[in-house]
Amino acid sequence: MNAPASPCLQDCIARYAPAIPGLAELGKQLTTPRDADALIELYEHAYPLLEQAMWSDGADFPPLLTSYQSLFREQDALIRQRGQNAHTGDTRHHFILGIPVADRPPHLKACLESIHQVCTRFDYGGHASGVWDKIRIIVSEDSRDAANIRRHIELVDEYRQKGLQVIYYGLDEQYALLHALPQHTRAQLGHLLTTLPREKFYLKGQAANRNLSYLKFLQLTEDTHNTLYYLIDSDQSLCVNRQTASGEETVYALNYFHAIDRIFRTTDTLMLTGKLVGDPPVSPAVMAANFLDDVSAFFTRLATLHAGQACQFHALPDQPAGDAAYHDMAGLFGFDTQPATFPYLCRLGGAHDHVACLADFSRRLNAFFFGEHLTRKTWFRYGAGLRPLAPARTVYPGNYIVNYAGLRYIIPFGHLRLRMSGPTAGRLIAAEIGPRFASFNMPNLHRRTTEAGLADDFRPGVDMDEARVDVSNEFERQFFGDLMLFSTEALVKRADVTQPFAQGAIETVVNEKETELLALYQHKHDAIVAKNRQLNALVFEAGHWWQHAAGHAPDLAQALRHVRAFIDNIDHNFGEHALAWRQIQTFEHRAGRKRQIVEALMNYRAERDAWDSLF
């Protein structure tokens, strides 16, 4: 029997076999008669060979990527053809994607566009019908602004026209689905799903909005054995970044749907999570100290250079930022110590001097308060490849996948509005299902801000006016989110997660972790205050060239105003009189938050049991 046609695979082998070890052997196998199953499996052997070549230093990345994508499209067509010939159909998983969105049209557009690009370039499931048949997307609304709601609806319509099956899940429909639950069940699930009245059914928070998406998942599910549910945040995209000499490049180099389908078909995984690349997945509340180090390092080096000199901030760093390099307290999570500072990589193209570099650098400084880190961005690393799984302990809420049984492992405690909900949920889930909660090397690209500007980049817990950015709310939620996380981490080591937690055991670990975190936050607070004073002295009191030239250079004067605003915002949010810092220091405030945490952990098992009853 002659093998089905495979021109892309044949061309790839002919072109790259001399340079890529292993391809020649696949070429020999291709010359022998093979049935459809055997041929389809050959592609699986080819993919890691191309990946290793693509992600190696000095690789000719673009043509390799083009060939890689073409192989997936060809293999996908063969899989569909095999299903037709066998009269069993294409038995791979269907996907329902959930995208919670709150007042973020530019982010939603980028997210939908990335899904469209992955569908176009890899063609999972095919689109002979005019739409990608195996992929549906739910845009779950949580906006307050009517104009943003209209823009979200317009984006849903736009991407329907492009072949994506996008469903708009509006506030009225969410409210109706919630209230279709029996009143007793709804009361038990109030902390998971929200108790807000119809007239205020917006800005419920990412956890409640995501959990309400599960109700829509259940309504849409036609085959509980062959459907996967993929949660993506609106500020994330299905692509990754690579660092090149000319700057950051965004590439569609991961076939998420193919890989995820294969994992759930060949393992007993219930929940799968990827990580993030790009902007850090943490709050500026835990990045200020190391960011101040890097900003000071930039100005220290700038002082040794001349204003009109060709920009010297374009050399690639000797060492990329490692895992959690952006986190002031990375050691809490078991990560190694990173270098003291990371250099700034100028993003301007073409010929330009240090005045232009400084102007652009300063313009982005206050984006830090929205979560952007100019010097410690995370880059995609191929490492050991895309296929290995590892036991997980953190749910990345904007990049996780579950099967129908995995829908039981919901992210709890949304009513507290605390940061670190994903890591907290991850500790509970890992304690319950062990290695059936896994992570894989398929991150999403995370962008805290867009080119639309900060005014269009809504972020819960961050308030901005013309004079100031205020992250007090987020800072407070970060401290108590850390307290919830590390209390939970200690608790699941001492108690059975499948049984209700005892109040005394909870109170013991909460008090222990409170003492530890207060000391760590005090140390970090003192460091930020000192570093901010040092930066102010370096920029405004040391008499460097930018001060002398600012009087007759409008760009420099504006740059220094941006730097002044940044220093003032650091002081406002993290200084001696910062509101969040005062709240953390206040016994009465901490006692109230601790009561909430203790009650939430005491009620966890009962709420999970109520949720499980829906299945």
Coordinates of C-alpha atoms in Angstrom, one line a residue:
M1 CA 0.0 0.0 0.0
N2 CA 1.4 3.4 -0.9
A3 CA 1.7 5.9 1.8
P4 CA -0.5 9.0 1.8
A5 CA 1.1 12.1 0.2
S6 CA 3.5 14.0 2.5
P7 CA 5.2 16.6 0.4
C8 CA 6.0 19.0 3.3
L9 CA 7.6 16.3 5.3
Q10 CA 9.6 15.1 2.3
D11 CA 10.7 18.6 1.5
C12 CA 11.7 19.3 5.1
I13 CA 13.9 16.1 5.2
A14 CA 15.5 16.8 1.9
R15 CA 16.3 20.4 2.9
Y16 CA 17.5 19.9 6.5
A17 CA 18.7 16.3 6.8
P18 CA 22.4 17.3 6.2
A19 CA 22.2 19.8 9.1
I20 CA 19.8 18.3 11.6
P21 CA 20.8 14.9 13.1
G22 CA 18.0 12.3 13.0
L23 CA 16.1 13.7 10.0
A24 CA 18.0 11.4 7.5
E25 CA 16.9 8.3 9.4
L26 CA 13.3 9.5 9.2
G27 CA 13.8 10.0 5.5
K28 CA 14.8 6.3 5.2
Q29 CA 11.6 5.3 7.0
L30 CA 9.6 7.5 4.7
T31 CA 10.8 5.5 1.6
T32 CA 9.2 2.3 2.9
P33 CA 5.5 1.7 2.5
R34 CA 3.6 2.9 5.6
D35 CA 0.0 3.1 6.6
A36 CA -1.6 6.3 7.7
D37 CA -1.0 5.7 11.4
A38 CA 2.7 5.1 10.9
L39 CA 3.1 8.1 8.7
I40 CA 1.3 10.4 11.1
E41 CA 3.6 9.2 13.9
L42 CA 6.7 10.1 11.8
Y43 CA 5.7 13.7 12.1
E44 CA 5.8 13.3 15.9
H45 CA 9.4 12.2 15.6
A46 CA 10.3 15.1 13.3
Y47 CA 9.0 17.8 15.5
P48 CA 11.5 17.7 18.4
L49 CA 14.4 17.5 15.8
L50 CA 13.2 20.8 14.2
E51 CA 12.5 22.4 17.6
Q52 CA 16.0 21.7 18.8
A53 CA 17.4 23.2 15.6
M54 CA 15.1 26.2 15.8
W55 CA 15.9 27.1 19.3
S56 CA 19.7 26.5 19.2
D57 CA 22.1 29.5 19.1
G58 CA 22.7 30.8 15.6
A59 CA 19.8 29.0 14.1
D60 CA 18.2 30.4 10.9
F61 CA 14.9 30.7 12.8
P62 CA 12.3 32.0 10.2
P63 CA 12.6 29.3 7.5
L64 CA 12.8 26.5 10.1
L65 CA 9.6 27.9 11.7
T66 CA 7.9 28.0 8.4
S67 CA 8.7 24.4 7.7
Y68 CA 7.7 23.4 11.2
Q69 CA 4.3 25.0 10.8
S70 CA 3.7 23.4 7.4
L71 CA 4.4 20.0 8.9
F72 CA 1.6 20.4 11.4
R73 CA -0.8 21.6 8.8
E74 CA 0.0 18.6 6.6
Q75 CA -0.2 16.1 9.5
D76 CA -3.5 17.6 10.6
A77 CA -4.9 17.1 7.2
L78 CA -3.8 13.4 7.2
I79 CA -5.4 12.9 10.6
R80 CA -8.7 14.2 9.3
Q81 CA -8.4 12.1 6.2
R82 CA -7.7 9.0 8.3
G83 CA -10.8 9.7 10.3
Q84 CA -13.0 9.9 7.2
N85 CA -11.6 6.7 5.7
A86 CA -12.1 4.8 9.0
H87 CA -15.6 6.1 9.4
T88 CA -14.8 7.0 13.0
G89 CA -14.2 10.7 12.5
D90 CA -11.5 12.8 14.0
T91 CA -11.4 11.7 17.6
R92 CA -9.1 14.4 19.0
H93 CA -10.3 16.7 21.7
H94 CA -12.6 19.7 21.2
F95 CA -11.5 22.8 23.0
I96 CA -13.6 25.4 24.8
L97 CA -11.5 28.5 25.6
G98 CA -12.6 30.9 28.3
I99 CA -11.3 34.5 28.3
P100 CA -12.4 36.7 31.2
V101 CA -12.2 40.3 30.3
A102 CA -12.8 43.5 32.3
D103 CA -12.5 46.9 30.5
R104 CA -9.6 45.8 28.3
P105 CA -10.5 46.0 24.5
P106 CA -6.8 46.3 23.4
H107 CA -5.8 43.3 25.4
L108 CA -8.8 41.3 24.2
K109 CA -8.0 42.1 20.5
A110 CA -4.4 40.9 20.9
C111 CA -5.5 37.7 22.7
L112 CA -8.1 36.9 20.0
E113 CA -5.7 37.7 17.2
S114 CA -3.1 35.3 18.7
I115 CA -5.7 32.5 18.8
H116 CA -6.5 33.2 15.2
Q117 CA -2.9 33.1 14.2
V118 CA -2.3 29.7 15.9
C119 CA -5.4 28.4 14.1
T120 CA -4.2 29.7 10.8
R121 CA -0.6 28.6 11.1
F122 CA -1.2 25.1 12.6
D123 CA -4.9 24.4 11.5
Y124 CA -5.8 22.1 14.4
G125 CA -8.9 20.3 13.5
G126 CA -9.2 22.0 10.1
H127 CA -11.7 24.7 8.9
A128 CA -13.2 23.3 5.7
S129 CA -16.6 24.4 7.0
G130 CA -15.3 28.0 7.2
V131 CA -14.7 27.9 10.9
W132 CA -12.2 26.0 13.0
D133 CA -14.5 23.2 14.0
K134 CA -12.8 21.9 17.2
I135 CA -12.3 25.3 18.9
R136 CA -14.9 27.5 20.6
I137 CA -14.1 30.6 22.5
I138 CA -16.1 32.3 25.3
V139 CA -15.5 35.9 26.0
S140 CA -16.7 36.3 29.6
E141 CA -17.6 39.9 30.3
D142 CA -16.8 41.7 33.6
S143 CA -16.7 45.3 32.5
R144 CA -18.4 48.3 34.1
D145 CA -17.8 50.8 31.2
A146 CA -20.5 50.5 28.5
A147 CA -18.2 51.7 25.8
N148 CA -15.7 48.9 26.6
I149 CA -18.6 46.4 26.5
R150 CA -19.5 47.6 23.1
R151 CA -15.9 47.3 21.9
H152 CA -15.7 43.8 23.3
I153 CA -18.9 42.8 21.4
E154 CA -17.5 44.3 18.2
L155 CA -14.3 42.3 18.6
V156 CA -16.3 39.1 19.1
D157 CA -18.1 39.8 15.8
E158 CA -14.9 40.7 14.0
Y159 CA -13.2 37.4 14.9
R160 CA -16.3 35.4 14.0
Q161 CA -16.0 36.8 10.5
K162 CA -12.4 35.5 10.5
G163 CA -13.5 31.9 11.2
L164 CA -13.3 31.7 15.0
Q165 CA -16.3 30.4 16.9
V166 CA -16.5 33.2 19.5
I167 CA -19.3 33.3 21.9
Y168 CA -20.0 36.5 23.9
Y169 CA -21.0 35.7 27.5
G170 CA -22.5 38.9 28.8
L171 CA -23.4 40.1 32.3
D172 CA -27.1 39.3 31.9
E173 CA -26.5 35.8 30.7
Q174 CA -24.0 35.2 33.5
Y175 CA -26.5 36.4 36.1
A176 CA -29.2 34.2 34.5
L177 CA -27.1 31.1 34.6
L178 CA -26.0 31.7 38.1
H179 CA -29.6 32.1 39.2
A180 CA -30.7 29.0 37.4
L181 CA -28.9 27.1 40.1
P182 CA -31.1 25.9 43.0
Q183 CA -31.1 28.6 45.7
H184 CA -29.6 26.4 48.3
T185 CA -26.7 25.5 46.0
R186 CA -26.2 29.1 45.0
A187 CA -26.0 30.1 48.6
Q188 CA -23.3 27.5 49.3
L189 CA -21.3 28.7 46.2
G190 CA -21.6 32.4 47.0
H191 CA -17.9 32.8 47.7
L192 CA -16.9 31.0 44.5
L193 CA -19.4 32.5 42.1
T194 CA -20.4 35.9 43.7
T195 CA -23.4 37.2 45.5
L196 CA -23.5 40.6 43.7
P197 CA -27.0 41.9 42.7
R198 CA -27.9 42.3 39.0
E199 CA -27.4 46.0 38.9
K200 CA -23.8 45.6 40.2
F201 CA -22.9 42.4 38.3
Y202 CA -19.5 43.7 37.0
L203 CA -15.9 43.9 38.2
K204 CA -16.6 40.7 40.2
G205 CA -12.9 39.9 40.1
Q206 CA -11.0 37.5 37.9
A207 CA -11.7 34.4 40.1
A208 CA -15.5 34.9 40.2
N209 CA -15.7 35.7 36.5
R210 CA -13.5 32.7 35.6
N211 CA -15.6 30.4 37.8
L212 CA -18.8 31.7 36.2
S213 CA -17.3 30.7 32.9
Y214 CA -17.4 27.1 34.2
L215 CA -21.2 27.3 34.2
K216 CA -21.1 28.2 30.5
F217 CA -18.6 25.4 29.9
L218 CA -21.1 22.9 31.4
Q219 CA -23.9 24.3 29.3
L220 CA -21.9 24.1 26.0
T221 CA -20.4 20.6 26.6
E222 CA -21.7 18.0 24.3
D223 CA -19.1 15.3 24.9
T224 CA -17.8 15.1 28.5
H225 CA -15.2 12.5 27.5
N226 CA -13.7 14.5 24.6
T227 CA -13.7 18.2 25.6
L228 CA -10.9 20.2 27.1
Y229 CA -11.4 23.6 28.8
Y230 CA -8.6 26.2 28.3
L231 CA -8.5 29.3 30.5
I232 CA -6.6 32.3 29.1
D233 CA -6.4 35.8 30.5
S234 CA -7.1 38.7 28.1
D235 CA -3.6 40.1 28.6
Q236 CA -2.0 36.9 27.3
S237 CA -1.4 35.6 23.8
L238 CA -0.8 32.2 22.4
C239 CA 2.8 33.0 21.2
V240 CA 6.2 33.3 22.8
N241 CA 9.1 35.8 22.6
R242 CA 12.7 35.4 21.5
Q243 CA 15.5 37.9 22.1
T244 CA 17.4 39.0 19.0
A245 CA 20.1 41.5 18.3
S246 CA 17.4 43.8 16.8
G247 CA 15.1 43.5 19.8
E248 CA 12.2 41.3 21.0
E249 CA 10.5 39.1 18.4
T250 CA 7.1 37.5 18.9
V251 CA 6.7 34.1 17.2
Y252 CA 4.0 31.6 16.8
A253 CA 6.2 28.6 17.4
L254 CA 4.1 26.4 19.7
N255 CA 1.1 24.3 18.5
Y256 CA -0.7 24.5 21.8
F257 CA -3.9 22.6 20.8
H258 CA -2.0 19.7 19.3
A259 CA 0.3 19.3 22.3
I260 CA -2.5 19.6 24.8
D261 CA -4.7 17.1 23.0
R262 CA -1.8 14.6 22.9
I263 CA -1.1 15.0 26.7
F264 CA -4.6 14.4 27.7
R265 CA -5.0 11.4 25.3
T266 CA -1.8 9.7 26.5
T267 CA -1.6 10.5 30.2
D268 CA -4.0 10.6 33.2
T269 CA -3.6 14.3 33.6
L270 CA -6.6 16.2 35.1
M271 CA -5.2 19.7 35.2
L272 CA -2.4 21.1 33.1
T273 CA -0.8 24.5 33.5
G274 CA 1.7 26.4 31.4
K275 CA 3.7 29.4 32.6
L276 CA 4.2 32.9 31.2
V277 CA 6.9 34.7 29.3
G278 CA 7.2 38.4 28.8
D279 CA 6.0 40.7 31.6
P280 CA 6.2 39.2 35.2
P281 CA 3.0 37.5 36.5
V282 CA 3.4 39.2 39.8
S283 CA 2.4 42.6 41.3
P284 CA 4.7 45.6 41.4
A285 CA 4.3 45.4 45.1
V286 CA 7.0 42.6 45.1
M287 CA 9.3 44.0 42.4
A288 CA 10.1 47.5 43.5
A289 CA 13.4 46.9 45.3
N290 CA 15.1 45.0 42.4
F291 CA 13.6 47.4 39.8
L292 CA 15.1 50.4 41.7
D293 CA 18.5 48.6 41.6
D294 CA 18.2 48.3 37.8
V295 CA 17.1 51.9 37.3
S296 CA 20.0 53.1 39.3
A297 CA 22.3 50.9 37.4
F298 CA 21.0 52.4 34.1
F299 CA 21.7 56.0 35.3
T300 CA 25.1 55.0 36.8
R301 CA 26.2 53.8 33.4
L302 CA 24.5 56.6 31.5
A303 CA 26.6 59.1 33.6
T304 CA 29.8 57.6 32.1
L305 CA 28.6 58.2 28.5
H306 CA 28.0 61.3 26.4
A307 CA 24.6 62.7 25.6
G308 CA 25.1 62.8 21.8
Q309 CA 27.0 59.6 21.6
A310 CA 25.5 56.6 19.7
C311 CA 23.4 54.6 22.1
Q312 CA 25.4 52.0 24.0
F313 CA 22.4 50.1 25.5
H314 CA 21.9 47.6 22.7
A315 CA 24.2 44.7 23.7
L316 CA 22.4 41.5 24.6
P317 CA 22.8 40.6 28.3
D318 CA 25.4 38.1 29.2
Q319 CA 22.9 36.2 31.3
P320 CA 19.1 36.2 30.7
A321 CA 16.8 36.8 33.6
G322 CA 16.1 33.4 35.3
D323 CA 12.9 32.2 36.9
A324 CA 11.4 34.8 39.3
A325 CA 14.4 37.1 38.8
Y326 CA 11.8 40.0 39.0
H327 CA 10.7 39.0 42.5
D328 CA 12.1 40.7 45.5
M329 CA 11.5 37.6 47.6
A330 CA 12.2 34.9 45.1
G331 CA 13.9 32.8 47.8
L332 CA 10.4 32.3 49.4
F333 CA 9.5 30.2 46.4
G334 CA 12.8 28.2 46.3
F335 CA 14.5 30.1 43.5
D336 CA 18.2 30.7 43.4
T337 CA 19.8 34.1 44.0
Q338 CA 20.1 36.2 40.8
P339 CA 22.7 38.8 39.8
A340 CA 22.4 42.0 41.7
T341 CA 21.3 44.0 38.6
F342 CA 20.2 43.4 35.0
P343 CA 21.0 45.9 32.2
Y344 CA 18.4 47.9 30.3
L345 CA 18.1 46.9 26.6
C346 CA 17.1 49.9 24.6
R347 CA 14.1 49.2 22.4
L348 CA 14.7 52.1 19.8
G349 CA 15.7 51.1 16.3
G350 CA 17.9 53.1 13.9
A351 CA 20.6 55.6 14.7
H352 CA 19.9 57.5 18.0
D353 CA 21.8 59.0 20.9
H354 CA 21.6 58.7 24.7
V355 CA 19.1 61.6 24.9
A356 CA 16.7 59.6 22.8
C357 CA 17.4 56.5 24.8
L358 CA 16.8 58.2 28.1
A359 CA 13.6 59.8 26.8
D360 CA 12.1 56.4 25.8
F361 CA 13.3 54.8 29.0
S362 CA 11.7 57.4 31.2
R363 CA 8.5 57.3 29.2
R364 CA 8.1 53.6 30.2
L365 CA 9.1 54.0 33.9
N366 CA 5.6 54.4 35.3
A367 CA 4.3 51.4 33.4
F368 CA 6.1 49.5 36.2
F369 CA 3.1 50.2 38.4
F370 CA 0.9 48.3 35.9
G371 CA 3.3 45.4 36.2
E372 CA 5.8 46.0 33.4
H373 CA 9.5 45.3 34.2
L374 CA 11.9 47.0 31.8
T375 CA 14.9 45.0 32.7
R376 CA 13.7 41.5 33.9
K377 CA 11.4 40.3 31.2
T378 CA 11.2 36.5 30.9
W379 CA 12.1 34.9 27.6
F380 CA 11.1 31.6 26.2
R381 CA 13.6 28.8 26.7
Y382 CA 13.3 25.5 24.9
G383 CA 15.4 23.7 27.5
A384 CA 14.5 20.0 27.7
G385 CA 11.8 20.4 25.0
L386 CA 8.1 20.8 24.8
R387 CA 7.0 17.3 25.7
P388 CA 8.1 16.5 29.2
L389 CA 5.6 17.0 32.0
A390 CA 6.5 18.0 35.6
P391 CA 4.4 17.9 38.8
A392 CA 2.8 21.3 39.3
R393 CA 2.2 23.3 42.5
T394 CA 1.0 26.6 41.0
V395 CA -2.0 27.3 38.8
Y396 CA -1.3 30.1 36.3
P397 CA -4.9 31.4 36.0
G398 CA -4.3 32.7 32.5
N399 CA -2.8 29.5 31.2
Y400 CA -4.3 26.3 32.4
I401 CA -6.3 23.4 30.9
V402 CA -8.6 20.8 32.5
N403 CA -10.7 18.0 31.2
Y404 CA -14.3 17.5 32.4
A405 CA -13.2 15.7 35.6
G406 CA -10.7 18.5 36.2
L407 CA -13.4 21.1 36.3
R408 CA -13.9 20.1 39.9
Y409 CA -10.6 21.7 40.9
I410 CA -11.8 25.2 40.9
I411 CA -9.8 28.3 42.0
P412 CA -11.3 29.2 45.4
F413 CA -11.4 32.2 47.7
G414 CA -12.2 34.8 45.0
H415 CA -14.4 36.7 47.4
L416 CA -11.3 37.8 49.4
R417 CA -9.9 39.5 46.3
L418 CA -6.4 38.5 47.3
R419 CA -3.3 38.2 45.0
M420 CA -1.7 34.8 44.7
S421 CA -5.0 32.9 44.1
G422 CA -3.3 30.7 41.5
P423 CA -0.4 29.5 43.7
T424 CA -2.8 29.1 46.6
A425 CA -5.2 26.9 44.6
G426 CA -2.2 25.0 43.2
R427 CA -1.0 24.0 46.7
L428 CA -4.5 22.6 47.5
I429 CA -4.9 20.9 44.1
A430 CA -1.4 19.3 44.2
A431 CA -2.1 18.0 47.7
E432 CA -5.3 16.3 46.4
I433 CA -4.3 14.9 43.0
G434 CA -0.5 14.9 43.0
P435 CA 1.1 14.4 39.6
R436 CA -2.3 14.4 37.8
F437 CA -1.8 18.2 38.2
A438 CA 1.1 18.8 35.8
S439 CA 3.0 21.7 34.1
F440 CA 4.4 21.8 30.6
N441 CA 6.8 24.0 28.6
M442 CA 4.2 25.9 26.6
P443 CA 4.0 29.4 28.1
N444 CA 1.8 32.3 26.9
L445 CA 3.2 35.7 26.1
H446 CA 2.1 38.1 28.9
R447 CA 1.7 41.8 28.2
R448 CA 0.7 44.0 31.1
T449 CA 0.4 47.1 28.9
T450 CA -0.4 47.8 25.3
E451 CA 0.5 50.4 22.7
A452 CA -2.8 52.0 23.5
G453 CA -1.2 53.6 26.6
L454 CA -1.7 53.3 30.3
A455 CA -5.0 55.1 30.2
D456 CA -6.4 52.2 28.2
D457 CA -4.8 49.4 30.3
F458 CA -7.3 48.8 33.1
R459 CA -5.8 46.8 36.0
P460 CA -7.8 46.0 39.1
G461 CA -6.2 47.5 42.2
V462 CA -4.4 50.2 40.3
D463 CA -5.7 53.8 40.2
M464 CA -4.3 56.5 38.0
D465 CA -4.8 60.2 37.6
E466 CA -2.7 62.9 35.9
A467 CA -0.4 63.2 38.9
R468 CA -0.1 59.8 40.4
V469 CA -0.4 56.0 40.1
D470 CA -1.7 54.4 43.2
V471 CA -1.2 50.6 43.8
S472 CA -2.2 50.7 47.5
N473 CA -5.1 48.3 47.0
E474 CA -3.0 45.8 45.1
F475 CA -0.1 46.1 47.6
E476 CA -2.5 45.3 50.5
R477 CA -4.0 42.4 48.6
Q478 CA -0.4 41.1 47.8
F479 CA 0.6 41.0 51.5
F480 CA -2.5 39.1 52.6
G481 CA -2.4 37.0 49.4
D482 CA 1.1 35.9 50.5
L483 CA -0.2 35.2 53.9
M484 CA -3.0 33.0 52.5
L485 CA -0.6 31.2 50.1
F486 CA 2.1 30.3 52.7
S487 CA -0.4 29.5 55.3
T488 CA -2.1 27.1 52.9
E489 CA 1.2 25.6 51.8
A490 CA 2.1 24.8 55.5
L491 CA -1.5 23.6 56.2
V492 CA -1.6 21.0 53.5
K493 CA 1.6 19.5 54.8
R494 CA 0.0 19.0 58.3
A495 CA -3.6 18.2 57.4
D496 CA -5.7 16.1 55.0
V497 CA -6.9 18.3 52.2
T498 CA -9.9 16.0 51.5
Q499 CA -11.2 16.7 55.0
P500 CA -12.3 20.0 56.6
F501 CA -9.4 21.9 58.1
A502 CA -9.6 22.4 61.9
Q503 CA -9.8 26.0 63.1
G504 CA -6.9 25.6 65.5
A505 CA -4.6 24.2 62.9
I506 CA -5.4 27.1 60.6
E507 CA -4.9 29.8 63.2
T508 CA -1.5 28.3 64.2
V509 CA -0.1 28.4 60.7
V510 CA -1.6 31.8 59.9
N511 CA 0.0 33.3 63.0
E512 CA 3.4 31.7 62.2
K513 CA 3.4 33.0 58.6
E514 CA 2.2 36.4 59.7
T515 CA 5.3 36.8 61.8
E516 CA 7.6 35.6 59.1
L517 CA 6.1 37.8 56.4
L518 CA 6.0 41.0 58.5
A519 CA 9.7 40.6 59.0
L520 CA 10.3 40.1 55.3
Y521 CA 8.1 43.0 54.3
Q522 CA 9.8 45.2 56.8
H523 CA 13.2 44.4 55.4
K524 CA 11.9 45.0 51.9
H525 CA 10.2 48.3 52.9
D526 CA 13.5 49.6 54.4
A527 CA 15.4 48.6 51.3
I528 CA 12.9 50.4 49.0
V529 CA 13.0 53.6 51.0
A530 CA 16.8 53.6 50.9
K531 CA 17.1 52.7 47.2
N532 CA 14.6 55.4 46.2
R533 CA 16.6 58.0 48.0
Q534 CA 19.8 56.9 46.4
L535 CA 18.1 57.0 42.9
N536 CA 16.8 60.6 43.6
A537 CA 20.3 61.7 44.6
L538 CA 21.9 60.0 41.5
V539 CA 19.5 61.6 39.0
F540 CA 18.8 65.0 40.6
E541 CA 21.6 65.9 42.9
A542 CA 24.9 64.5 41.4
G543 CA 25.2 67.1 38.6
H544 CA 25.3 64.7 35.7
W545 CA 25.0 65.8 32.1
W546 CA 21.3 65.3 31.8
Q547 CA 20.7 68.0 34.5
H548 CA 23.0 70.5 32.8
A549 CA 21.4 69.9 29.3
A550 CA 17.8 69.8 30.4
G551 CA 17.4 73.6 30.3
H552 CA 17.8 73.8 26.6
A553 CA 16.7 70.3 25.6
P554 CA 12.9 69.8 25.9
D555 CA 13.1 66.0 25.5
L556 CA 15.5 65.8 28.4
A557 CA 13.4 68.1 30.5
Q558 CA 10.3 65.9 29.8
A559 CA 12.4 62.8 30.6
L560 CA 13.4 64.1 34.0
R561 CA 9.8 64.9 34.8
H562 CA 8.9 61.3 34.1
V563 CA 11.7 60.2 36.4
R564 CA 10.5 62.6 39.1
A565 CA 7.0 61.2 38.8
F566 CA 8.3 57.6 39.1
I567 CA 10.3 58.4 42.2
D568 CA 7.3 60.2 43.7
N569 CA 5.1 57.3 42.9
I570 CA 7.5 54.8 44.5
D571 CA 7.5 57.0 47.7
H572 CA 3.7 57.3 47.6
N573 CA 3.1 53.5 47.2
F574 CA 6.1 52.1 49.2
G575 CA 7.5 54.9 51.4
E576 CA 7.2 55.7 55.1
H577 CA 3.6 57.1 54.8
A578 CA 2.3 54.7 52.1
L579 CA -1.4 53.7 52.8
A580 CA -0.8 50.0 52.2
W581 CA 2.2 49.9 54.4
R582 CA 0.3 51.5 57.3
Q583 CA -2.5 49.0 56.8
I584 CA -0.1 46.1 57.0
Q585 CA 1.4 47.5 60.2
T586 CA -2.0 48.0 61.8
F587 CA -3.0 45.2 64.2
E588 CA -6.7 45.8 63.8
H589 CA -6.5 45.6 60.0
R590 CA -4.4 42.4 60.0
A591 CA -6.8 40.8 62.5
G592 CA -9.7 41.4 60.2
R593 CA -7.9 40.0 57.2
K594 CA -6.8 37.0 59.2
R595 CA -10.3 36.2 60.3
Q596 CA -11.3 36.2 56.6
I597 CA -8.5 33.9 55.8
V598 CA -9.2 31.5 58.6
E599 CA -12.9 31.3 57.7
A600 CA -12.2 30.8 54.1
L601 CA -9.9 27.9 54.8
M602 CA -12.4 26.4 57.2
N603 CA -15.1 26.5 54.6
Y604 CA -12.9 25.3 51.7
R605 CA -14.0 21.6 51.9
A606 CA -17.7 22.4 52.1
E607 CA -17.6 24.8 49.2
R608 CA -15.7 22.2 47.1
D609 CA -18.3 19.6 48.0
A610 CA -21.1 22.0 46.9
W611 CA -19.3 22.7 43.7
D612 CA -18.6 19.0 43.0
S613 CA -22.4 18.3 43.3
L614 CA -22.9 20.2 40.0
F615 CA -21.2 17.3 38.1

